[in-house]
Amino acid sequence: MQIFQDKQSLIQALKEIKAAGKSIGFVPTMGALHDGHISLVRSALQVTDQVVVSIFVNPTQFNTASDLDKYPRTLQADIALLQKEGDIFVFAPAVSEIYPEDDFFGPFDLEGIDLVMEGKFRPGHFQGVVHVVRNLFQIVQPQKAFFGLKDFQQVAVIRLMTKKLALPIEIVACAIERSTNGLALSSRNLRLSETQKEDALILFQTLALLKKLKKEFSPAVSREKAMEFFKKGKLELEYLEIVSSETLEALDQTWSESSTCCIAAFCGEVRLIDTAQL
Ligand code: PAF
């Protein structure tokens, strides 16, 4: 394993890898790594020659200073976990490496898919995400980049950005990793008590219920019934939307060929999201 803090030395090392005809796989993360991240790393290791994992808590995608402050930072533990996986390049830069003074990034037109669901409740969040991912892609220039489907909308946003910038990078979306009782793995789970982890199972249970409701009811009715069920639990619902997996448009009377439900809710102070294809 090699650890890079400055981008020039990473770029130099990757130049040599590329000159040897090897492919680069990239797993961008904000650290506090868990089995979900490790499964992305393993997918990358299977199909590319050199895997780069970035660990960078991106300030521009947080909506409040306190959420940014509270985001778990566990660099030494992250490095120890990655060490077990193989000969990985870890990129753990300072903010000034990613956002140099001459960095320009105007508002990026995401055709409205950044304004619904997460975007509605976290204004500017996806502009921050595309900014950091664009800058990371410029540094790493991978052939393939790996993202978890728990952040379903993020995957759609990054795919669109990659297409609009005509970047020669394949975006690989990987399945959600869950604990045995169904809780989607997330770095934010570190902030949950054991009781809260139990309470948070309502997210998965609601998604499971929706899969059944879909067989009988329209999206609108299924959504109403799912929200009713969710509200019996202890989490505070922010949104529950059923959307077309392709366009992210909310579905009303008819199911689309591929439909996805996205939920965001507060468990105490911790904001959790979950999603499932229905
Ligand atoms: O999914 C995340 O952890 C972040 O949004 C990402 C893609 C690493 C960008 O900061």
mmCIF file of C-alpha atoms and ligand atoms in Angstrom:
data_model
loop_
_atom_site.group_PDB
_atom_site.id
_atom_site.type_symbol
_atom_site.label_atom_id
_atom_site.label_comp_id
_atom_site.label_asym_id
_atom_site.label_seq_id
_atom_site.Cartn_x
_atom_site.Cartn_y
_atom_site.Cartn_z
ATOM 1 C CA MET A 1 0.000 0.000 0.000
ATOM 2 C CA GLN A 2 1.129 3.559 -0.689
ATOM 3 C CA ILE A 3 -0.316 6.646 0.946
ATOM 4 C CA PHE A 4 -0.307 9.966 -0.910
ATOM 5 C CA GLN A 5 -1.157 13.324 0.531
ATOM 6 C CA ASP A 6 -0.097 15.559 -2.321
ATOM 7 C CA LYS A 7 -1.635 15.138 -5.735
ATOM 8 C CA GLN A 8 1.583 15.591 -7.723
ATOM 9 C CA SER A 9 3.158 12.468 -6.250
ATOM 10 C CA LEU A 10 -0.028 10.476 -6.880
ATOM 11 C CA ILE A 11 -0.197 11.754 -10.476
ATOM 12 C CA GLN A 12 3.465 10.746 -10.979
ATOM 13 C CA ALA A 13 2.923 7.243 -9.556
ATOM 14 C CA LEU A 14 -0.186 6.768 -11.702
ATOM 15 C CA LYS A 15 1.712 7.917 -14.795
ATOM 16 C CA GLU A 16 4.073 4.984 -14.321
ATOM 17 C CA ILE A 17 1.185 2.564 -13.840
ATOM 18 C CA LYS A 18 -0.474 3.826 -17.026
ATOM 19 C CA ALA A 19 2.812 3.709 -18.955
ATOM 20 C CA ALA A 20 3.012 0.003 -18.048
ATOM 21 C CA GLY A 21 -0.386 -0.430 -19.753
ATOM 22 C CA LYS A 22 -2.259 -1.048 -16.509
ATOM 23 C CA SER A 23 -5.812 0.087 -15.787
ATOM 24 C CA ILE A 24 -6.848 2.305 -12.880
ATOM 25 C CA GLY A 25 -9.927 1.744 -10.711
ATOM 26 C CA PHE A 26 -11.047 4.535 -8.401
ATOM 27 C CA VAL A 27 -13.133 4.415 -5.217
ATOM 28 C CA PRO A 28 -13.813 7.928 -3.900
ATOM 29 C CA THR A 29 -14.785 7.990 -0.210
ATOM 30 C CA MET A 30 -15.058 10.346 2.728
ATOM 31 C CA GLY A 31 -13.451 7.770 5.011
ATOM 32 C CA ALA A 32 -14.972 6.124 8.105
ATOM 33 C CA LEU A 33 -14.784 3.011 5.971
ATOM 34 C CA HIS A 34 -17.111 0.068 6.504
ATOM 35 C CA ASP A 35 -17.902 -3.170 4.670
ATOM 36 C CA GLY A 36 -19.875 -1.208 2.055
ATOM 37 C CA HIS A 37 -16.720 0.646 1.028
ATOM 38 C CA ILE A 38 -14.672 -2.536 1.206
ATOM 39 C CA SER A 39 -17.059 -4.244 -1.196
ATOM 40 C CA LEU A 40 -16.509 -1.335 -3.639
ATOM 41 C CA VAL A 41 -12.756 -1.776 -3.233
ATOM 42 C CA ARG A 42 -13.055 -5.526 -3.874
ATOM 43 C CA SER A 43 -15.136 -4.921 -7.014
ATOM 44 C CA ALA A 44 -12.463 -2.480 -8.213
ATOM 45 C CA LEU A 45 -9.656 -4.953 -7.426
ATOM 46 C CA GLN A 46 -11.396 -7.626 -9.479
ATOM 47 C CA VAL A 47 -11.589 -5.639 -12.689
ATOM 48 C CA THR A 48 -8.740 -3.094 -12.644
ATOM 49 C CA ASP A 49 -4.969 -3.391 -12.124
ATOM 50 C CA GLN A 50 -4.329 -0.531 -9.712
ATOM 51 C CA VAL A 51 -6.971 0.636 -7.261
ATOM 52 C CA VAL A 52 -6.925 4.176 -5.846
ATOM 53 C CA VAL A 53 -9.069 4.974 -2.797
ATOM 54 C CA SER A 54 -9.471 8.630 -1.885
ATOM 55 C CA ILE A 55 -10.304 9.615 1.665
ATOM 56 C CA PHE A 56 -11.458 13.204 1.720
ATOM 57 C CA VAL A 57 -14.250 14.735 3.774
ATOM 58 C CA ASN A 58 -15.487 17.217 1.200
ATOM 59 C CA PRO A 59 -16.562 20.468 2.879
ATOM 60 C CA THR A 60 -18.534 21.730 -0.127
ATOM 61 C CA GLN A 61 -21.175 19.011 0.021
ATOM 62 C CA PHE A 62 -22.267 19.549 3.643
ATOM 63 C CA ASN A 63 -25.166 21.870 4.352
ATOM 64 C CA THR A 64 -24.277 22.793 7.898
ATOM 65 C CA ALA A 65 -20.982 23.345 9.671
ATOM 66 C CA SER A 66 -22.106 21.029 12.475
ATOM 67 C CA ASP A 67 -22.819 18.113 10.084
ATOM 68 C CA LEU A 68 -19.335 18.588 8.608
ATOM 69 C CA ASP A 69 -17.769 18.777 12.093
ATOM 70 C CA LYS A 70 -19.563 15.654 13.268
ATOM 71 C CA TYR A 71 -18.686 13.559 10.228
ATOM 72 C CA PRO A 72 -16.529 10.703 11.591
ATOM 73 C CA ARG A 73 -12.822 10.873 10.766
ATOM 74 C CA THR A 74 -10.987 7.588 11.313
ATOM 75 C CA LEU A 75 -7.983 7.749 8.976
ATOM 76 C CA GLN A 76 -5.719 5.302 10.820
ATOM 77 C CA ALA A 77 -8.455 2.674 11.083
ATOM 78 C CA ASP A 78 -9.338 3.247 7.407
ATOM 79 C CA ILE A 79 -5.741 2.669 6.354
ATOM 80 C CA ALA A 80 -5.558 -0.500 8.474
ATOM 81 C CA LEU A 81 -8.714 -1.841 6.787
ATOM 82 C CA LEU A 82 -7.448 -1.067 3.282
ATOM 83 C CA GLN A 83 -4.066 -2.614 4.021
ATOM 84 C CA LYS A 84 -5.760 -6.000 4.308
ATOM 85 C CA GLU A 85 -7.248 -5.700 0.818
ATOM 86 C CA GLY A 86 -4.100 -5.447 -1.275
ATOM 87 C CA ASP A 87 -1.641 -3.096 -2.882
ATOM 88 C CA ILE A 88 -3.859 -0.028 -2.889
ATOM 89 C CA PHE A 89 -2.979 3.619 -3.463
ATOM 90 C CA VAL A 90 -4.634 5.695 -0.746
ATOM 91 C CA PHE A 91 -5.072 9.391 -1.502
ATOM 92 C CA ALA A 92 -5.752 11.436 1.653
ATOM 93 C CA PRO A 93 -5.292 15.057 0.608
ATOM 94 C CA ALA A 94 -5.707 18.356 2.435
ATOM 95 C CA VAL A 95 -8.472 20.714 1.262
ATOM 96 C CA SER A 96 -5.948 22.935 -0.572
ATOM 97 C CA GLU A 97 -4.860 19.987 -2.762
ATOM 98 C CA ILE A 98 -8.381 19.449 -4.034
ATOM 99 C CA TYR A 99 -9.414 23.092 -4.183
ATOM 100 C CA PRO A 100 -6.367 25.137 -5.282
ATOM 101 C CA GLU A 101 -6.842 28.897 -5.541
ATOM 102 C CA ASP A 102 -7.090 28.829 -9.338
ATOM 103 C CA ASP A 103 -9.776 26.117 -9.318
ATOM 104 C CA PHE A 104 -12.849 27.206 -11.236
ATOM 105 C CA PHE A 105 -16.181 25.458 -11.087
ATOM 106 C CA GLY A 106 -19.331 27.299 -12.131
ATOM 107 C CA PRO A 107 -22.800 25.959 -11.351
ATOM 108 C CA PHE A 108 -23.059 22.676 -13.239
ATOM 109 C CA ASP A 109 -26.307 22.073 -15.124
ATOM 110 C CA LEU A 110 -27.615 18.763 -13.826
ATOM 111 C CA GLU A 111 -30.905 19.140 -15.678
ATOM 112 C CA GLY A 112 -32.911 19.271 -12.472
ATOM 113 C CA ILE A 113 -32.016 15.827 -11.140
ATOM 114 C CA ASP A 114 -30.018 17.616 -8.435
ATOM 115 C CA LEU A 115 -33.060 19.533 -7.229
ATOM 116 C CA VAL A 116 -35.355 16.682 -6.161
ATOM 117 C CA MET A 117 -35.176 14.434 -3.074
ATOM 118 C CA GLU A 118 -31.684 14.954 -1.559
ATOM 119 C CA GLY A 119 -31.279 18.140 -3.567
ATOM 120 C CA LYS A 120 -34.531 19.591 -2.248
ATOM 121 C CA PHE A 121 -33.550 19.064 1.378
ATOM 122 C CA ARG A 122 -29.826 19.682 0.922
ATOM 123 C CA PRO A 123 -29.622 22.660 -1.439
ATOM 124 C CA GLY A 124 -26.286 22.808 -3.252
ATOM 125 C CA HIS A 125 -25.256 19.340 -2.036
ATOM 126 C CA PHE A 126 -24.901 17.840 -5.513
ATOM 127 C CA GLN A 127 -23.027 20.872 -6.841
ATOM 128 C CA GLY A 128 -20.492 20.120 -4.087
ATOM 129 C CA VAL A 129 -20.442 16.439 -5.031
ATOM 130 C CA VAL A 130 -19.895 17.027 -8.754
ATOM 131 C CA HIS A 131 -17.232 19.630 -7.994
ATOM 132 C CA VAL A 132 -15.168 17.306 -5.818
ATOM 133 C CA VAL A 133 -15.681 14.271 -8.055
ATOM 134 C CA ARG A 134 -14.710 16.290 -11.153
ATOM 135 C CA ASN A 135 -11.522 17.454 -9.400
ATOM 136 C CA LEU A 136 -10.726 13.936 -8.139
ATOM 137 C CA PHE A 137 -11.347 12.466 -11.612
ATOM 138 C CA GLN A 138 -8.934 15.046 -13.095
ATOM 139 C CA ILE A 139 -6.223 13.897 -10.686
ATOM 140 C CA VAL A 140 -6.759 10.120 -10.841
ATOM 141 C CA GLN A 141 -8.055 9.769 -14.428
ATOM 142 C CA PRO A 142 -9.341 6.248 -13.841
ATOM 143 C CA GLN A 143 -10.866 3.933 -16.423
ATOM 144 C CA LYS A 144 -13.547 2.887 -13.943
ATOM 145 C CA ALA A 145 -14.967 4.572 -10.821
ATOM 146 C CA PHE A 146 -17.033 2.717 -8.221
ATOM 147 C CA PHE A 147 -19.983 4.126 -6.240
ATOM 148 C CA GLY A 148 -22.456 2.536 -3.844
ATOM 149 C CA LEU A 149 -26.125 2.416 -4.789
ATOM 150 C CA LYS A 150 -27.221 3.533 -1.321
ATOM 151 C CA ASP A 151 -26.573 6.989 -2.750
ATOM 152 C CA PHE A 152 -28.782 6.194 -5.730
ATOM 153 C CA GLN A 153 -29.321 9.844 -6.682
ATOM 154 C CA GLN A 154 -25.604 10.567 -6.357
ATOM 155 C CA VAL A 155 -24.867 7.786 -8.859
ATOM 156 C CA ALA A 156 -27.361 9.318 -11.314
ATOM 157 C CA VAL A 157 -25.813 12.776 -10.839
ATOM 158 C CA ILE A 158 -22.262 11.508 -11.355
ATOM 159 C CA ARG A 159 -23.255 9.528 -14.433
ATOM 160 C CA LEU A 160 -24.808 12.662 -15.912
ATOM 161 C CA MET A 161 -21.768 14.800 -15.081
ATOM 162 C CA THR A 162 -19.418 12.223 -16.619
ATOM 163 C CA LYS A 163 -21.541 12.104 -19.770
ATOM 164 C CA LYS A 164 -21.812 15.894 -20.082
ATOM 165 C CA LEU A 165 -18.066 16.360 -19.646
ATOM 166 C CA ALA A 166 -17.467 13.446 -22.045
ATOM 167 C CA LEU A 167 -15.057 11.855 -19.571
ATOM 168 C CA PRO A 168 -13.788 8.421 -20.645
ATOM 169 C CA ILE A 169 -14.664 6.895 -17.273
ATOM 170 C CA GLU A 170 -17.058 4.012 -16.670
ATOM 171 C CA ILE A 171 -19.245 4.603 -13.620
ATOM 172 C CA VAL A 172 -19.803 1.273 -11.873
ATOM 173 C CA ALA A 173 -22.755 1.192 -9.449
ATOM 174 C CA CYS A 174 -22.426 -1.453 -6.718
ATOM 175 C CA ALA A 175 -25.169 -3.064 -4.614
ATOM 176 C CA ILE A 176 -25.961 -1.793 -1.108
ATOM 177 C CA GLU A 177 -24.280 -3.694 1.731
ATOM 178 C CA ARG A 178 -26.558 -4.300 4.714
ATOM 179 C CA SER A 179 -26.130 -5.660 8.226
ATOM 180 C CA THR A 180 -27.779 -9.059 8.770
ATOM 181 C CA ASN A 181 -30.980 -7.402 9.972
ATOM 182 C CA GLY A 182 -31.184 -5.077 6.966
ATOM 183 C CA LEU A 183 -29.685 -1.747 8.083
ATOM 184 C CA ALA A 184 -27.836 -0.214 5.132
ATOM 185 C CA LEU A 185 -24.174 0.252 6.044
ATOM 186 C CA SER A 186 -23.218 3.918 6.355
ATOM 187 C CA SER A 187 -20.421 5.895 7.970
ATOM 188 C CA ARG A 188 -23.143 7.784 9.814
ATOM 189 C CA ASN A 189 -24.171 4.559 11.623
ATOM 190 C CA LEU A 190 -21.124 5.133 13.840
ATOM 191 C CA ARG A 191 -23.118 7.927 15.456
ATOM 192 C CA LEU A 192 -26.108 5.677 16.298
ATOM 193 C CA SER A 193 -26.672 3.972 19.659
ATOM 194 C CA GLU A 194 -27.642 0.273 19.672
ATOM 195 C CA THR A 195 -31.290 1.247 20.267
ATOM 196 C CA GLN A 196 -31.187 3.728 17.413
ATOM 197 C CA LYS A 197 -29.783 1.031 15.118
ATOM 198 C CA GLU A 198 -32.883 -1.023 15.941
ATOM 199 C CA ASP A 199 -35.148 1.985 15.347
ATOM 200 C CA ALA A 200 -33.464 2.611 12.003
ATOM 201 C CA LEU A 201 -34.578 -0.812 10.706
ATOM 202 C CA ILE A 202 -37.875 0.848 9.815
ATOM 203 C CA LEU A 203 -36.112 2.159 6.687
ATOM 204 C CA PHE A 204 -35.440 -1.324 5.349
ATOM 205 C CA GLN A 205 -38.814 -2.619 6.548
ATOM 206 C CA THR A 206 -40.611 0.153 4.677
ATOM 207 C CA LEU A 207 -38.708 -0.645 1.477
ATOM 208 C CA ALA A 208 -39.593 -4.333 1.888
ATOM 209 C CA LEU A 209 -43.262 -3.406 2.397
ATOM 210 C CA LEU A 210 -43.229 -1.263 -0.734
ATOM 211 C CA LYS A 211 -42.083 -4.211 -2.821
ATOM 212 C CA LYS A 212 -45.268 -5.994 -1.736
ATOM 213 C CA LEU A 213 -47.515 -2.936 -2.137
ATOM 214 C CA LYS A 214 -46.288 -2.473 -5.704
ATOM 215 C CA LYS A 215 -48.009 -5.711 -6.710
ATOM 216 C CA GLU A 216 -51.423 -4.326 -5.753
ATOM 217 C CA PHE A 217 -51.404 -0.539 -5.778
ATOM 218 C CA SER A 218 -50.315 2.452 -7.860
ATOM 219 C CA PRO A 219 -47.124 4.326 -6.890
ATOM 220 C CA ALA A 220 -49.178 7.120 -5.278
ATOM 221 C CA VAL A 221 -51.232 4.751 -3.102
ATOM 222 C CA SER A 222 -48.209 2.601 -2.256
ATOM 223 C CA ARG A 223 -46.350 5.739 -1.176
ATOM 224 C CA GLU A 224 -49.213 6.842 1.088
ATOM 225 C CA LYS A 225 -49.410 3.414 2.733
ATOM 226 C CA ALA A 226 -45.632 3.179 3.116
ATOM 227 C CA MET A 227 -45.516 6.632 4.749
ATOM 228 C CA GLU A 228 -48.269 5.625 7.149
ATOM 229 C CA PHE A 229 -46.272 2.541 8.123
ATOM 230 C CA PHE A 230 -43.032 4.528 8.450
ATOM 231 C CA LYS A 231 -44.598 7.078 10.754
ATOM 232 C CA LYS A 232 -45.439 4.327 13.262
ATOM 233 C CA GLY A 233 -41.687 4.030 13.872
ATOM 234 C CA LYS A 234 -39.433 6.394 15.785
ATOM 235 C CA LEU A 235 -37.619 8.110 12.917
ATOM 236 C CA GLU A 236 -38.601 11.517 11.640
ATOM 237 C CA LEU A 237 -39.354 11.259 7.932
ATOM 238 C CA GLU A 238 -37.877 13.873 5.632
ATOM 239 C CA TYR A 239 -39.059 12.384 2.354
ATOM 240 C CA LEU A 240 -40.177 9.113 0.809
ATOM 241 C CA GLU A 241 -40.341 9.266 -2.971
ATOM 242 C CA ILE A 242 -41.058 6.711 -5.647
ATOM 243 C CA VAL A 243 -39.326 7.719 -8.849
ATOM 244 C CA SER A 244 -38.452 6.452 -12.273
ATOM 245 C CA SER A 245 -34.966 4.954 -11.972
ATOM 246 C CA GLU A 246 -34.067 6.547 -15.311
ATOM 247 C CA THR A 247 -35.362 10.124 -15.017
ATOM 248 C CA LEU A 248 -35.852 10.445 -11.215
ATOM 249 C CA GLU A 249 -39.323 11.841 -11.934
ATOM 250 C CA ALA A 250 -41.880 11.091 -9.229
ATOM 251 C CA LEU A 251 -44.326 8.359 -10.216
ATOM 252 C CA ASP A 252 -48.024 8.788 -9.590
ATOM 253 C CA GLN A 253 -50.519 6.450 -11.260
ATOM 254 C CA THR A 254 -48.287 4.070 -13.208
ATOM 255 C CA TRP A 255 -45.115 2.208 -12.430
ATOM 256 C CA SER A 256 -42.253 2.741 -14.828
ATOM 257 C CA GLU A 257 -40.188 -0.106 -16.228
ATOM 258 C CA SER A 258 -37.743 0.446 -13.410
ATOM 259 C CA SER A 259 -38.900 2.240 -10.268
ATOM 260 C CA THR A 260 -36.889 3.194 -7.207
ATOM 261 C CA CYS A 261 -37.907 4.308 -3.745
ATOM 262 C CA CYS A 262 -35.654 6.740 -1.874
ATOM 263 C CA ILE A 263 -36.124 7.593 1.801
ATOM 264 C CA ALA A 264 -34.400 10.104 4.050
ATOM 265 C CA ALA A 265 -35.133 10.394 7.758
ATOM 266 C CA PHE A 266 -33.627 11.554 11.007
ATOM 267 C CA CYS A 267 -32.769 9.029 13.682
ATOM 268 C CA GLY A 268 -32.189 11.401 16.572
ATOM 269 C CA GLU A 269 -29.698 13.881 15.146
ATOM 270 C CA VAL A 270 -28.377 11.523 12.506
ATOM 271 C CA ARG A 271 -29.721 11.819 8.996
ATOM 272 C CA LEU A 272 -30.002 8.449 7.236
ATOM 273 C CA ILE A 273 -30.937 7.531 3.689
ATOM 274 C CA ASP A 274 -31.907 4.246 2.111
ATOM 275 C CA THR A 275 -33.151 3.125 -1.249
ATOM 276 C CA ALA A 276 -34.374 0.109 -3.179
ATOM 277 C CA GLN A 277 -35.343 -0.722 -6.675
ATOM 278 C CA LEU A 278 -38.967 -1.843 -6.540
HETATM 279 O O1 PAF B 1 -20.375 9.169 -1.390
HETATM 280 C C1 PAF B 1 -19.461 9.805 -0.833
HETATM 281 O O2 PAF B 1 -18.823 9.359 0.104
HETATM 282 C C2 PAF B 1 -19.136 11.203 -1.341
HETATM 283 O O3 PAF B 1 -20.283 11.869 -1.739
HETATM 284 C C3 PAF B 1 -18.071 11.216 -2.447
HETATM 285 C C4 PAF B 1 -18.570 10.529 -3.708
HETATM 286 C C5 PAF B 1 -16.812 10.545 -1.960
HETATM 287 C C6 PAF B 1 -17.738 12.653 -2.825
HETATM 288 O O4 PAF B 1 -17.241 13.374 -1.734
#
